[in-house]
Amino acid sequence: INIPRGSGGVKPPANSIGFWGAKPPTPTFPLHPARPLCIIPRLNRGSFMPDYDFIIIGAGSAGCVLADRLSRSGKYQVAIVEAGGSDSHPYIKLPIGYGRTFFNPKINWKFTAQPDAGLAGRAAYWPRGKVLGGSSSINALVYCRGLKHDFEDWAMPGWDWPAIQTAYREIETRIAPDGTQSGTGPLHVTNVARRAHPIKENYLAAGRALGLPISDSFNGDAPEGLGLYEITTKSGMRHSAAAAFLRPALKRPNVTLIKNQLVDTLTFTGARATGLKLASGQTLTARREVILSAGAIGSVQILQRAGIGPGATLQKLGIQTRIDNSNVGGNLQDHLGINYYYKSTVPTLNNRLAPWWGKALCGVQYLATRGGPLSLSVNQCGGFVRAMPGSGPADTQLYFNPATYTTAPDGRREIINPDPFAGFLISFQPCRPQSRGRVDISAPAPEAPPLINPNSLATDHDRAEVLAGARLVQRLMATAPLQAITKAPLGPTPDQLDDAAILADFAQRGGTVFHPVATCRMAANAETGVTDARLRLFGATGLRVVDASSMPNLTSGNTNAPTIMLAWRAADLILADQA
C-alpha cells in the first residue's frame, strides 16, 4: 500500500464461497465438520487430492505468480492455500477504491504494531491484504521496479541487475499514455500521465525550477527525477496479482485453490518439509516442496509456529525449536513517510470527489468510459531525487497528490473521504533506511496477532534523511509554480519548523508507508539470513520462502513490483531444481 501518513493524528486512506464451474466432487480426505474447506478445483476437472507436488501458502503478490509459473507446463499438481477469500468486492476492482478497503476487516488483516519509541511511542496501523491477490488487491497501485543500485546491494548470485531487468520485461505489458502497448507480459502497467490532474504541471515546473531532472518513466532507463507514477490497471480496473496471474492458473486442471483457511504449522519428516496442517485440522502433503508466500508478517508467523526462529522466544511460548535462527522475523525494514497538506487556490480532486453529487458524476463517467478520477490512483505524481548532500544515488521518494483528507475519518466509520475544500499534499519518504526491527509471534495459536516492532528512526542516518527530505519539500514549496496554487498550509510544514521540530513532527505524525520486507531475508548463510540465493530455507529441505520477506534489503520505492519480480525469478529457480 502506498498512502503516506496524514496530519494531526489523522489516519491515512482507506467471502464469498464459490466454485469456478460445476459442483465439485467429494474430497478424498476428511473435512473438519466445523470449518469445511473452501476449495476451487481448476474448473473442477479432476478430483481433490490429499497431496500435491507444490503447496504454496498465500495467494498474494508472490503466491499468485508462483501458482501461474509452476503450473504452466501441466507437469505438476499445484495447491494454493489462502487465509482470505474472494477478491470480487467492487472497491477492489475500482482503482481509487482502496480508500474503502483500507480498514475493511473482511479483506484486510488490520495489524497493529507495538508502541514505537522512534515514533513518539505510537502504535502504528499496519494493513495487509487478507484476500486473493493479497496486498496487490488493496494497495494504491503504484508500480515501481526499484533502482539499479537497490539490486546491486542485494549481492546475491542470480539476482544481478540484468537478470532482474529481464524478469521485469517478461512480466509487464506496458500501456503508453496514448494507449499503445509494448511487451506481452501478464501484468498490465499503465502510464496515466495524460489523465493526471492538471496541477501536475505546477509540480513538474517546481522541480525544473530547482534543477531537478524530469523522468518520463520511473521504470525506464532514466528513473531518477520527478514525474508521474505508472499504475497496475487494465481497461480502467485494478490489475492485481490475482487478476494477472492467479485467474489464468485456475483455468488449468492441475491447480487447486483452497481459500478462507489459516495455516497452523508445517509438517516434517526429519529435516524435510512434507506439507502443512491447517487451523481447521486437515493436513496437506507436498511431494516436492512447500513454498511460503504469506508475506513479511505471515511467513514469519508460520515458520515460528513450526519451531523455526529464535529458540529462546519459541521456548517461552512452549514451541519446540526445530531450527534456531534469530533471523526469522529479524531485519525488518520499512519505508516511513509524512504528508504536508495545503489548501489550494485552484480546484483539485477534492472539488470533484468530496460532494455526493461529484462522486455520482465521476461514477457515471467511470461506468461509461472506464476513465476519470475513479480509474486512477490518488498517488499521481512523485519521483526519486537526491535530498542528502553529495553525489550518491537517489535517497528520497516524493509524492504529490491532488487531494487532501485531513477531515476524512468521521468517527463512526474508518473511511477515507477528500476534504470539502480544494487542497493538495506533498510527501516524502527516505528510500533506504538503515533501521531494523522485528516480527515475532505472540502465541502459538494461528489466530494470535503478531508482535511487530518496527524500531523506526533508530539511526543517525535515518534521522538525517528525514531532515533532508523535509528541507527538500520546503524548497519545492517555495518555488513560484507551487506558490501560485498554495492558499495556506494545513498543519505544520517544514518552513515553520527548525530541525528539532521537524524530527519531533515526524515522530508525531509520520509512519509506515506499508512496505515491510526482509524478515526472512536471503543471505550467504544462516548467520545473516534465512534462505539462500535460491530461496531455500537454511537447515531444511523441501521448503522455500518466496515473498517480500525474502528480499535482502528494502528497495528504493514501492515494493509490489519487486515482490512480483522476485516470485517470477524464484519460479525459474524452483523449476530448474526439479531435475
XYZ file of C-alpha atoms in Angstrom:
579
model
C 0.000 0.000 0.000
C 1.237 3.474 -0.510
C -0.832 6.182 1.116
C 1.613 8.240 3.187
C 0.687 9.356 6.658
C -1.544 12.344 7.330
C -1.596 15.337 9.626
C -2.533 15.921 13.213
C -3.201 12.293 14.101
C -5.470 11.776 11.083
C -5.382 8.222 9.758
C -4.400 7.727 6.116
C -6.767 6.466 3.427
C -8.810 3.918 3.273
C -16.300 -14.105 1.415
C -17.911 -15.375 -0.637
C -17.539 -19.148 -1.017
C -17.907 -20.218 -4.605
C -16.630 -22.536 -7.253
C -15.264 -21.971 -10.722
C -17.540 -24.303 -12.578
C -19.898 -27.101 -11.613
C -20.385 -28.656 -8.211
C -17.068 -30.232 -7.149
C -16.563 -33.887 -6.397
C -16.279 -35.009 -2.800
C -12.763 -34.503 -1.424
C -10.752 -37.650 -0.852
C -9.544 -36.506 2.574
C -11.667 -35.887 5.683
C -13.007 -32.414 6.360
C -13.411 -30.829 9.753
C -17.194 -30.530 10.295
C -16.982 -27.099 11.948
C -14.811 -25.407 9.315
C -15.127 -27.051 5.914
C -12.554 -26.214 3.324
C -13.423 -23.810 0.557
C -11.706 -25.230 -2.480
C -11.722 -24.019 -6.058
C -10.551 -27.009 -8.109
C -9.431 -25.812 -11.536
C -12.809 -25.542 -13.194
C -13.418 -28.886 -11.475
C -11.556 -31.082 -13.917
C -10.092 -33.999 -11.972
C -10.615 -34.727 -8.299
C -9.350 -33.468 -4.975
C -6.153 -34.944 -3.643
C -4.574 -35.012 -0.203
C -1.149 -34.405 -1.752
C 0.360 -32.170 -4.412
C 3.738 -31.547 -5.976
C 3.894 -27.957 -4.733
C 1.909 -26.302 -1.961
C 2.047 -22.503 -1.998
C 0.992 -20.800 1.226
C -0.504 -17.408 0.416
C -2.288 -16.167 -2.715
C -0.769 -12.705 -2.538
C 1.540 -10.919 -4.960
C 4.184 -13.661 -4.837
C 1.914 -16.685 -4.432
C -0.214 -15.798 -7.449
C 2.884 -15.544 -9.641
C 4.163 -18.908 -8.417
C 0.794 -20.573 -8.991
C 0.877 -19.418 -12.595
C 4.505 -20.211 -13.375
C 4.725 -23.597 -11.621
C 1.535 -24.896 -13.243
C 2.083 -23.776 -16.828
C 3.724 -26.957 -18.065
C 0.921 -29.124 -16.686
C 3.553 -31.414 -15.227
C 2.987 -30.566 -11.568
C -0.040 -30.560 -9.284
C -0.110 -27.189 -7.507
C -2.192 -26.146 -4.499
C -2.515 -22.584 -3.206
C -3.722 -22.068 0.352
C -5.076 -18.600 1.200
C -6.327 -17.287 4.554
C -8.593 -14.739 2.859
C -11.469 -15.049 0.461
C -12.806 -13.694 -2.795
C -11.464 -10.528 -4.399
C -14.795 -9.788 -6.092
C -15.529 -6.742 -3.909
C -16.244 -3.760 -6.203
C -13.924 -1.468 -4.259
C -11.076 -3.878 -5.024
C -11.723 -3.624 -8.753
C -12.159 0.175 -8.659
C -8.664 1.751 -8.707
C -9.434 4.570 -6.316
C -11.482 2.229 -4.136
C -8.574 1.424 -1.830
C -9.772 4.255 0.375
C -12.689 1.947 1.209
C -10.639 -1.238 1.632
C -8.015 0.293 3.892
C -9.841 -0.637 7.095
C -12.120 -3.437 5.851
C -11.598 -6.477 8.138
C -13.100 -8.842 5.560
C -10.139 -8.316 3.237
C -7.511 -6.713 5.466
C -5.535 -8.172 8.364
C -5.567 -4.753 10.080
C -2.419 -5.409 12.091
C -1.218 -3.011 14.772
C 2.473 -2.612 15.550
C 3.871 -2.377 19.044
C 4.454 1.096 20.540
C 7.418 2.532 18.650
C 9.922 4.704 20.525
C 11.087 6.289 17.267
C 7.533 7.439 16.547
C 6.812 9.014 19.919
C 5.601 5.725 21.380
C 2.719 5.398 18.915
C 1.343 2.010 17.862
C 1.033 2.224 14.070
C -1.660 0.677 11.910
C -0.248 -1.949 9.533
C -2.780 -3.021 6.877
C -2.027 -6.138 4.827
C -4.208 -7.870 2.262
C -6.238 -10.847 3.505
C -7.810 -11.679 0.166
C -6.954 -13.246 -3.177
C -4.188 -11.064 -4.566
C -3.001 -10.121 -1.081
C -1.856 -6.543 -0.726
C -1.890 -6.116 -4.518
C -5.697 -6.134 -4.148
C -5.806 -3.278 -1.636
C -2.750 -1.147 -2.414
C -2.552 2.216 -4.168
C -1.498 0.534 -7.460
C 1.842 2.365 -7.820
C 4.292 0.246 -9.796
C 7.991 0.975 -9.294
C 10.635 -1.546 -10.257
C 13.243 -0.101 -7.915
C 16.573 1.478 -8.802
C 19.621 -0.326 -10.162
C 21.706 0.115 -7.035
C 18.968 -1.475 -4.885
C 19.595 -4.840 -6.500
C 23.344 -4.400 -6.773
C 23.258 -4.107 -2.981
C 21.482 -7.473 -2.768
C 24.774 -9.014 -3.938
C 23.237 -12.484 -4.319
C 24.069 -14.904 -7.161
C 21.379 -14.852 -9.825
C 19.911 -11.556 -8.646
C 22.047 -9.156 -10.684
C 20.504 -6.150 -12.406
C 20.496 -7.626 -15.960
C 18.640 -10.750 -14.771
C 16.164 -8.615 -12.868
C 15.572 -6.359 -15.872
C 14.878 -9.428 -17.995
C 12.321 -10.657 -15.468
C 10.546 -7.302 -15.434
C 10.336 -7.267 -19.215
C 8.806 -10.749 -19.175
C 6.279 -9.746 -16.509
C 4.997 -6.494 -17.990
C 2.673 -5.325 -20.697
C 3.265 -1.573 -20.736
C 0.417 0.764 -21.717
C 1.610 4.132 -23.036
C -0.340 7.386 -22.491
C -1.815 7.069 -25.996
C -2.989 3.509 -25.299
C -0.373 1.685 -27.353
C 1.070 -1.471 -25.818
C 4.598 -2.800 -25.558
C 5.570 -6.143 -24.130
C 3.468 -9.260 -23.758
C 3.681 -9.987 -20.041
C 0.687 -10.957 -17.906
C 0.716 -7.803 -15.747
C -0.564 -4.544 -17.258
C 1.314 -1.413 -16.188
C -0.390 1.783 -17.324
C 1.112 5.223 -17.866
C -1.664 7.676 -16.945
C 0.317 10.894 -17.438
C -2.258 12.404 -19.817
C -5.115 11.708 -17.391
C -3.492 13.030 -14.227
C -4.833 16.195 -12.605
C -3.679 19.466 -14.260
C -1.798 20.670 -11.158
C 0.839 18.109 -12.080
C 2.274 20.833 -14.304
C 2.918 23.058 -11.288
C 4.704 20.229 -9.548
C 6.917 19.424 -12.522
C 7.657 23.115 -13.038
C 8.712 23.357 -9.393
C 11.190 20.556 -9.970
C 12.617 22.284 -13.014
C 12.945 25.482 -11.004
C 15.193 23.613 -8.549
C 17.184 21.995 -11.331
C 15.800 18.521 -10.657
C 15.578 16.118 -13.602
C 12.230 15.062 -15.061
C 11.709 11.347 -15.680
C 9.404 10.009 -18.387
C 9.137 6.717 -16.515
C 10.324 5.571 -13.108
C 10.524 2.101 -14.703
C 12.603 3.186 -17.660
C 16.259 3.817 -18.404
C 16.311 7.153 -16.524
C 14.157 6.604 -13.424
C 15.564 9.404 -11.282
C 13.745 12.731 -11.205
C 10.178 13.981 -10.896
C 7.353 12.525 -12.925
C 4.072 10.604 -12.987
C 3.562 7.200 -11.403
C 2.612 4.205 -13.532
C -0.097 2.007 -12.040
C -1.294 -1.597 -12.294
C -4.582 -1.186 -14.147
C -6.122 -2.859 -17.180
C -9.015 -1.248 -19.048
C -9.569 1.119 -16.127
C -9.714 -1.621 -13.471
C -7.200 -2.760 -10.864
C -4.916 -5.414 -12.301
C -3.890 -7.230 -9.150
C -1.677 -10.289 -8.940
C -4.863 -12.353 -8.671
C -6.210 -10.902 -11.923
C -2.926 -11.123 -13.811
C -1.557 -14.468 -12.612
C -3.996 -16.477 -10.477
C -7.001 -16.299 -12.795
C -5.096 -17.900 -15.730
C -3.664 -20.545 -13.387
C -7.092 -21.541 -12.083
C -8.197 -22.472 -15.602
C -5.696 -25.333 -15.609
C -6.643 -28.838 -14.432
C -3.528 -29.122 -12.256
C -4.247 -26.144 -9.962
C -6.312 -26.150 -6.773
C -7.140 -23.092 -4.688
C -8.014 -23.553 -1.027
C -9.253 -20.295 0.474
C -10.567 -18.979 3.785
C -8.140 -21.275 5.608
C -5.427 -20.392 8.109
C -2.252 -22.457 8.105
C -1.427 -23.671 11.600
C 2.001 -25.173 11.103
C 4.289 -27.088 8.759
C 4.879 -30.842 8.836
C 8.286 -32.505 8.592
C 9.949 -35.859 8.218
C 13.364 -35.259 9.676
C 14.703 -32.093 8.107
C 12.390 -32.318 5.110
C 9.207 -30.255 4.934
C 6.414 -32.593 3.862
C 3.338 -30.371 3.970
C 1.174 -28.347 6.293
C -1.544 -28.552 8.874
C -4.493 -26.186 8.610
C -6.060 -24.493 11.603
C -9.194 -26.499 10.837
C -7.291 -29.742 11.406
C -6.723 -31.045 7.874
C -3.260 -31.802 6.541
C -1.934 -31.478 3.004
C 1.203 -33.173 1.699
C 3.756 -31.781 -0.753
C 5.637 -34.365 -2.793
C 8.241 -31.830 -3.871
C 8.161 -28.512 -1.995
C 6.283 -26.288 0.393
C 6.634 -22.627 -0.560
C 5.849 -19.908 1.958
C 4.454 -16.784 0.265
C 2.456 -15.376 3.156
C 4.307 -12.051 3.244
C 6.726 -10.274 5.545
C 4.425 -10.874 8.515
C 2.629 -14.128 7.699
C 5.624 -16.182 6.584
C 7.403 -15.380 9.841
C 4.381 -16.434 11.883
C 4.079 -19.801 10.140
C 7.796 -20.562 10.420
C 7.923 -19.688 14.093
C 4.838 -21.783 14.872
C 6.663 -24.659 13.155
C 9.627 -24.216 15.501
C 11.841 -22.256 13.092
C 13.043 -18.989 14.592
C 14.697 -17.549 17.692
C 14.945 -20.509 20.051
C 14.597 -18.587 23.310
C 11.428 -16.867 22.112
C 9.878 -20.109 20.899
C 10.696 -21.955 24.105
C 8.963 -19.284 26.179
C 5.834 -19.947 24.134
C 6.087 -23.697 24.591
C 7.153 -24.385 20.996
C 9.866 -26.962 20.442
C 12.710 -25.473 18.454
C 13.360 -27.203 15.152
C 15.795 -24.670 13.687
C 17.222 -21.963 15.947
C 17.652 -18.903 13.730
C 17.005 -15.430 15.121
C 16.953 -14.009 11.587
C 13.436 -15.446 11.190
C 11.485 -12.281 11.985
C 14.580 -10.101 12.189
C 15.995 -7.489 9.813
C 12.550 -5.885 9.340
C 12.750 -2.834 7.098
C 10.014 -0.466 6.021
C 9.568 2.936 4.428
C 8.410 5.809 6.598
C 6.664 8.853 5.162
C 4.889 12.040 6.159
C 2.372 14.309 4.424
C 2.313 18.076 4.345
C -1.108 19.464 3.463
C -2.058 22.738 1.753
C -5.252 24.495 0.764
C -5.243 25.278 -2.928
C -6.116 28.369 -4.943
C -7.251 26.157 -7.836
C -9.702 23.220 -7.960
C -8.308 19.794 -7.089
C -9.766 16.307 -6.821
C -11.416 17.409 -3.581
C -13.802 19.541 -5.606
C -14.914 16.535 -7.642
C -14.859 13.746 -5.073
C -15.900 15.367 -1.783
C -19.585 16.144 -2.548
C -22.007 13.269 -3.084
C -23.046 14.608 -6.444
C -19.409 14.795 -7.524
C -18.901 11.167 -6.616
C -22.044 10.289 -8.568
C -20.893 12.139 -11.677
C -17.463 10.518 -11.508
C -19.184 7.163 -11.081
C -21.247 7.731 -14.224
C -18.103 8.779 -16.093
C -16.301 5.642 -14.940
C -19.142 3.310 -15.878
C -19.447 4.906 -19.298
C -15.772 5.234 -20.191
C -13.678 3.359 -17.583
C -11.964 6.724 -17.191
C -11.964 9.761 -14.943
C -10.701 10.120 -11.358
C -12.061 6.745 -10.261
C -9.785 4.969 -12.758
C -6.633 6.430 -11.210
C -4.609 6.187 -8.039
C -4.640 9.235 -5.802
C -0.837 8.927 -5.816
C -0.373 10.566 -9.196
C 2.957 12.430 -9.139
C 6.228 11.772 -7.380
C 9.816 10.961 -8.059
C 13.191 9.714 -6.897
C 15.605 12.513 -6.034
C 18.761 13.274 -4.102
C 17.990 15.241 -0.966
C 21.158 14.436 1.008
C 24.387 16.329 0.290
C 26.808 14.527 -2.012
C 26.553 12.720 -5.327
C 25.163 9.347 -4.269
C 22.085 7.679 -5.733
C 18.549 8.933 -5.191
C 17.773 8.812 -1.473
C 14.253 10.264 -1.273
C 10.934 9.330 -2.867
C 8.344 12.073 -3.321
C 4.554 12.082 -3.720
C 2.421 14.942 -4.924
C -1.302 14.244 -4.769
C -4.157 16.486 -5.983
C -6.247 15.768 -2.886
C -6.272 16.081 0.897
C -8.102 14.090 3.552
C -7.393 15.899 6.799
C -11.057 15.658 7.844
C -11.639 12.167 6.411
C -12.423 9.853 9.347
C -15.885 10.747 10.632
C -15.701 8.973 13.995
C -18.220 6.323 13.002
C -16.626 4.538 10.065
C -12.958 4.333 9.183
C -13.264 5.509 5.604
C -11.290 7.952 3.530
C -13.022 10.957 2.014
C -11.488 14.057 0.421
C -11.783 17.342 2.267
C -14.662 19.699 1.371
C -12.251 22.344 0.087
C -9.594 22.479 -2.628
C -6.283 21.088 -1.445
C -3.183 19.086 -2.286
C -0.442 17.307 -0.401
C 3.259 16.751 -0.841
C 5.019 13.901 0.878
C 8.400 12.270 1.113
C 9.908 9.026 2.315
C 13.605 8.184 2.700
C 14.400 5.448 0.190
C 16.847 3.205 2.022
C 16.504 3.349 5.818
C 19.117 1.584 7.915
C 16.978 0.849 10.986
C 15.991 -2.773 11.571
C 13.018 -4.096 13.508
C 11.444 -7.478 14.255
C 8.312 -9.550 13.777
C 7.509 -12.406 16.164
C 4.510 -14.471 17.126
C 2.711 -13.560 20.336
C 1.303 -17.050 20.980
C 1.269 -20.489 19.308
C -2.326 -20.114 18.084
C -2.605 -19.213 14.376
C -5.262 -16.597 15.186
C -2.933 -14.727 17.585
C -1.850 -11.280 16.332
C 1.840 -10.782 15.518
C 4.249 -8.690 17.525
C 5.531 -6.069 15.073
C 8.386 -3.948 16.417
C 9.425 -1.504 13.653
C 12.261 0.210 15.587
C 11.768 3.324 13.468
C 14.390 6.082 13.099
C 16.860 4.184 15.238
C 19.971 5.501 13.452
C 21.531 8.909 12.925
C 21.485 8.206 9.182
C 17.712 7.733 9.134
C 17.077 10.891 11.127
C 19.408 12.856 8.843
C 17.429 11.638 5.806
C 14.205 12.852 7.396
C 15.690 16.312 7.791
C 17.000 16.310 4.210
C 13.629 15.210 2.824
C 11.719 17.852 4.759
C 14.067 20.602 3.601
C 13.667 19.428 0.006
C 9.889 19.736 0.367
C 10.429 23.233 1.779
C 12.478 24.230 -1.267
C 9.906 22.808 -3.660
C 7.061 24.607 -1.933
C 8.972 27.891 -2.092
C 9.121 27.832 -5.904
C 6.849 30.141 -7.884
C 4.862 27.306 -9.589
C 3.750 25.812 -6.280
C 3.327 29.141 -4.532
C 0.893 30.057 -7.295
C -1.517 27.274 -6.231
C -0.976 27.497 -2.458
C -3.585 29.295 -0.402
C -2.473 28.272 3.099
C -0.831 25.338 4.876
C -2.914 22.862 6.834
C -0.956 21.915 9.912
C 2.810 22.112 10.378
C 5.057 22.489 7.332
C 8.867 22.476 7.087
C 9.197 26.222 6.577
C 7.650 26.735 10.029
C 9.988 24.327 11.848
C 13.630 24.107 12.906
C 15.466 20.788 12.640
C 14.465 19.571 16.088
C 10.827 20.430 15.422
C 10.894 18.647 12.053
C 12.080 15.448 13.741
C 9.509 15.857 16.521
C 6.744 16.428 13.972
C 7.816 13.359 12.004
C 7.762 11.287 15.189
C 4.246 12.532 15.967
C 2.699 12.316 12.504
C 4.940 10.193 10.263
C 4.581 6.488 9.864
C 4.772 3.402 7.739
C 4.138 3.565 4.016
C 3.335 -0.156 4.237
C 6.400 -1.697 2.588
C 7.705 -4.270 5.121
C 10.431 -6.599 3.831
C 13.464 -8.733 4.759
C 12.068 -10.669 7.744
C 13.162 -13.954 6.088
C 15.938 -12.402 4.053
C 18.103 -14.321 1.604
C 21.763 -14.260 2.545
C 25.041 -16.103 2.247
C 24.466 -18.171 5.396
C 22.188 -18.755 8.371
C 24.207 -16.334 10.492
C 22.946 -13.413 8.395
C 19.696 -14.641 6.859
C 17.008 -17.278 6.467
C 17.258 -18.532 2.875
C 19.990 -18.986 0.327
C 20.053 -17.311 -3.076
C 17.619 -19.922 -4.430
C 15.177 -19.082 -1.619
C 15.737 -22.457 0.116
C 15.454 -22.337 3.886
C 18.722 -22.895 5.735
C 18.573 -26.102 7.785
C 15.661 -27.695 5.934
C 14.881 -29.277 2.570
C 11.732 -29.033 0.512
C 10.962 -25.587 1.970
C 11.361 -22.132 0.441
C 10.274 -18.618 1.326
C 9.283 -16.537 -1.699
C 7.769 -13.128 -0.950
C 8.773 -9.652 0.259
C 10.256 -11.204 3.395
C 12.940 -12.820 1.183
C 14.382 -9.515 -0.006
C 17.883 -8.925 1.403
C 17.258 -5.183 1.616
C 14.440 -2.728 1.040
C 14.250 -1.313 -2.475
C 14.008 2.435 -3.006
C 10.333 2.602 -3.969
C 7.037 0.774 -3.719
C 7.560 -2.926 -3.070
C 4.779 -4.646 -5.017
C 6.707 -4.706 -8.299
C 9.908 -6.122 -6.728
C 7.842 -8.768 -4.922
C 6.276 -9.899 -8.208
C 9.695 -9.897 -9.857
C 11.197 -11.927 -7.006
C 8.496 -14.589 -7.364
C 8.939 -14.678 -11.137
C 12.680 -15.285 -10.770
C 12.077 -17.785 -7.960
C 9.796 -19.851 -10.211
C 12.669 -20.233 -12.675
C 14.929 -21.431 -9.862
C 12.332 -23.830 -8.462
C 11.629 -25.397 -11.842
C 15.345 -25.720 -12.596
C 15.854 -27.566 -9.310
C 13.265 -30.257 -10.132
C 15.536 -32.184 -12.483
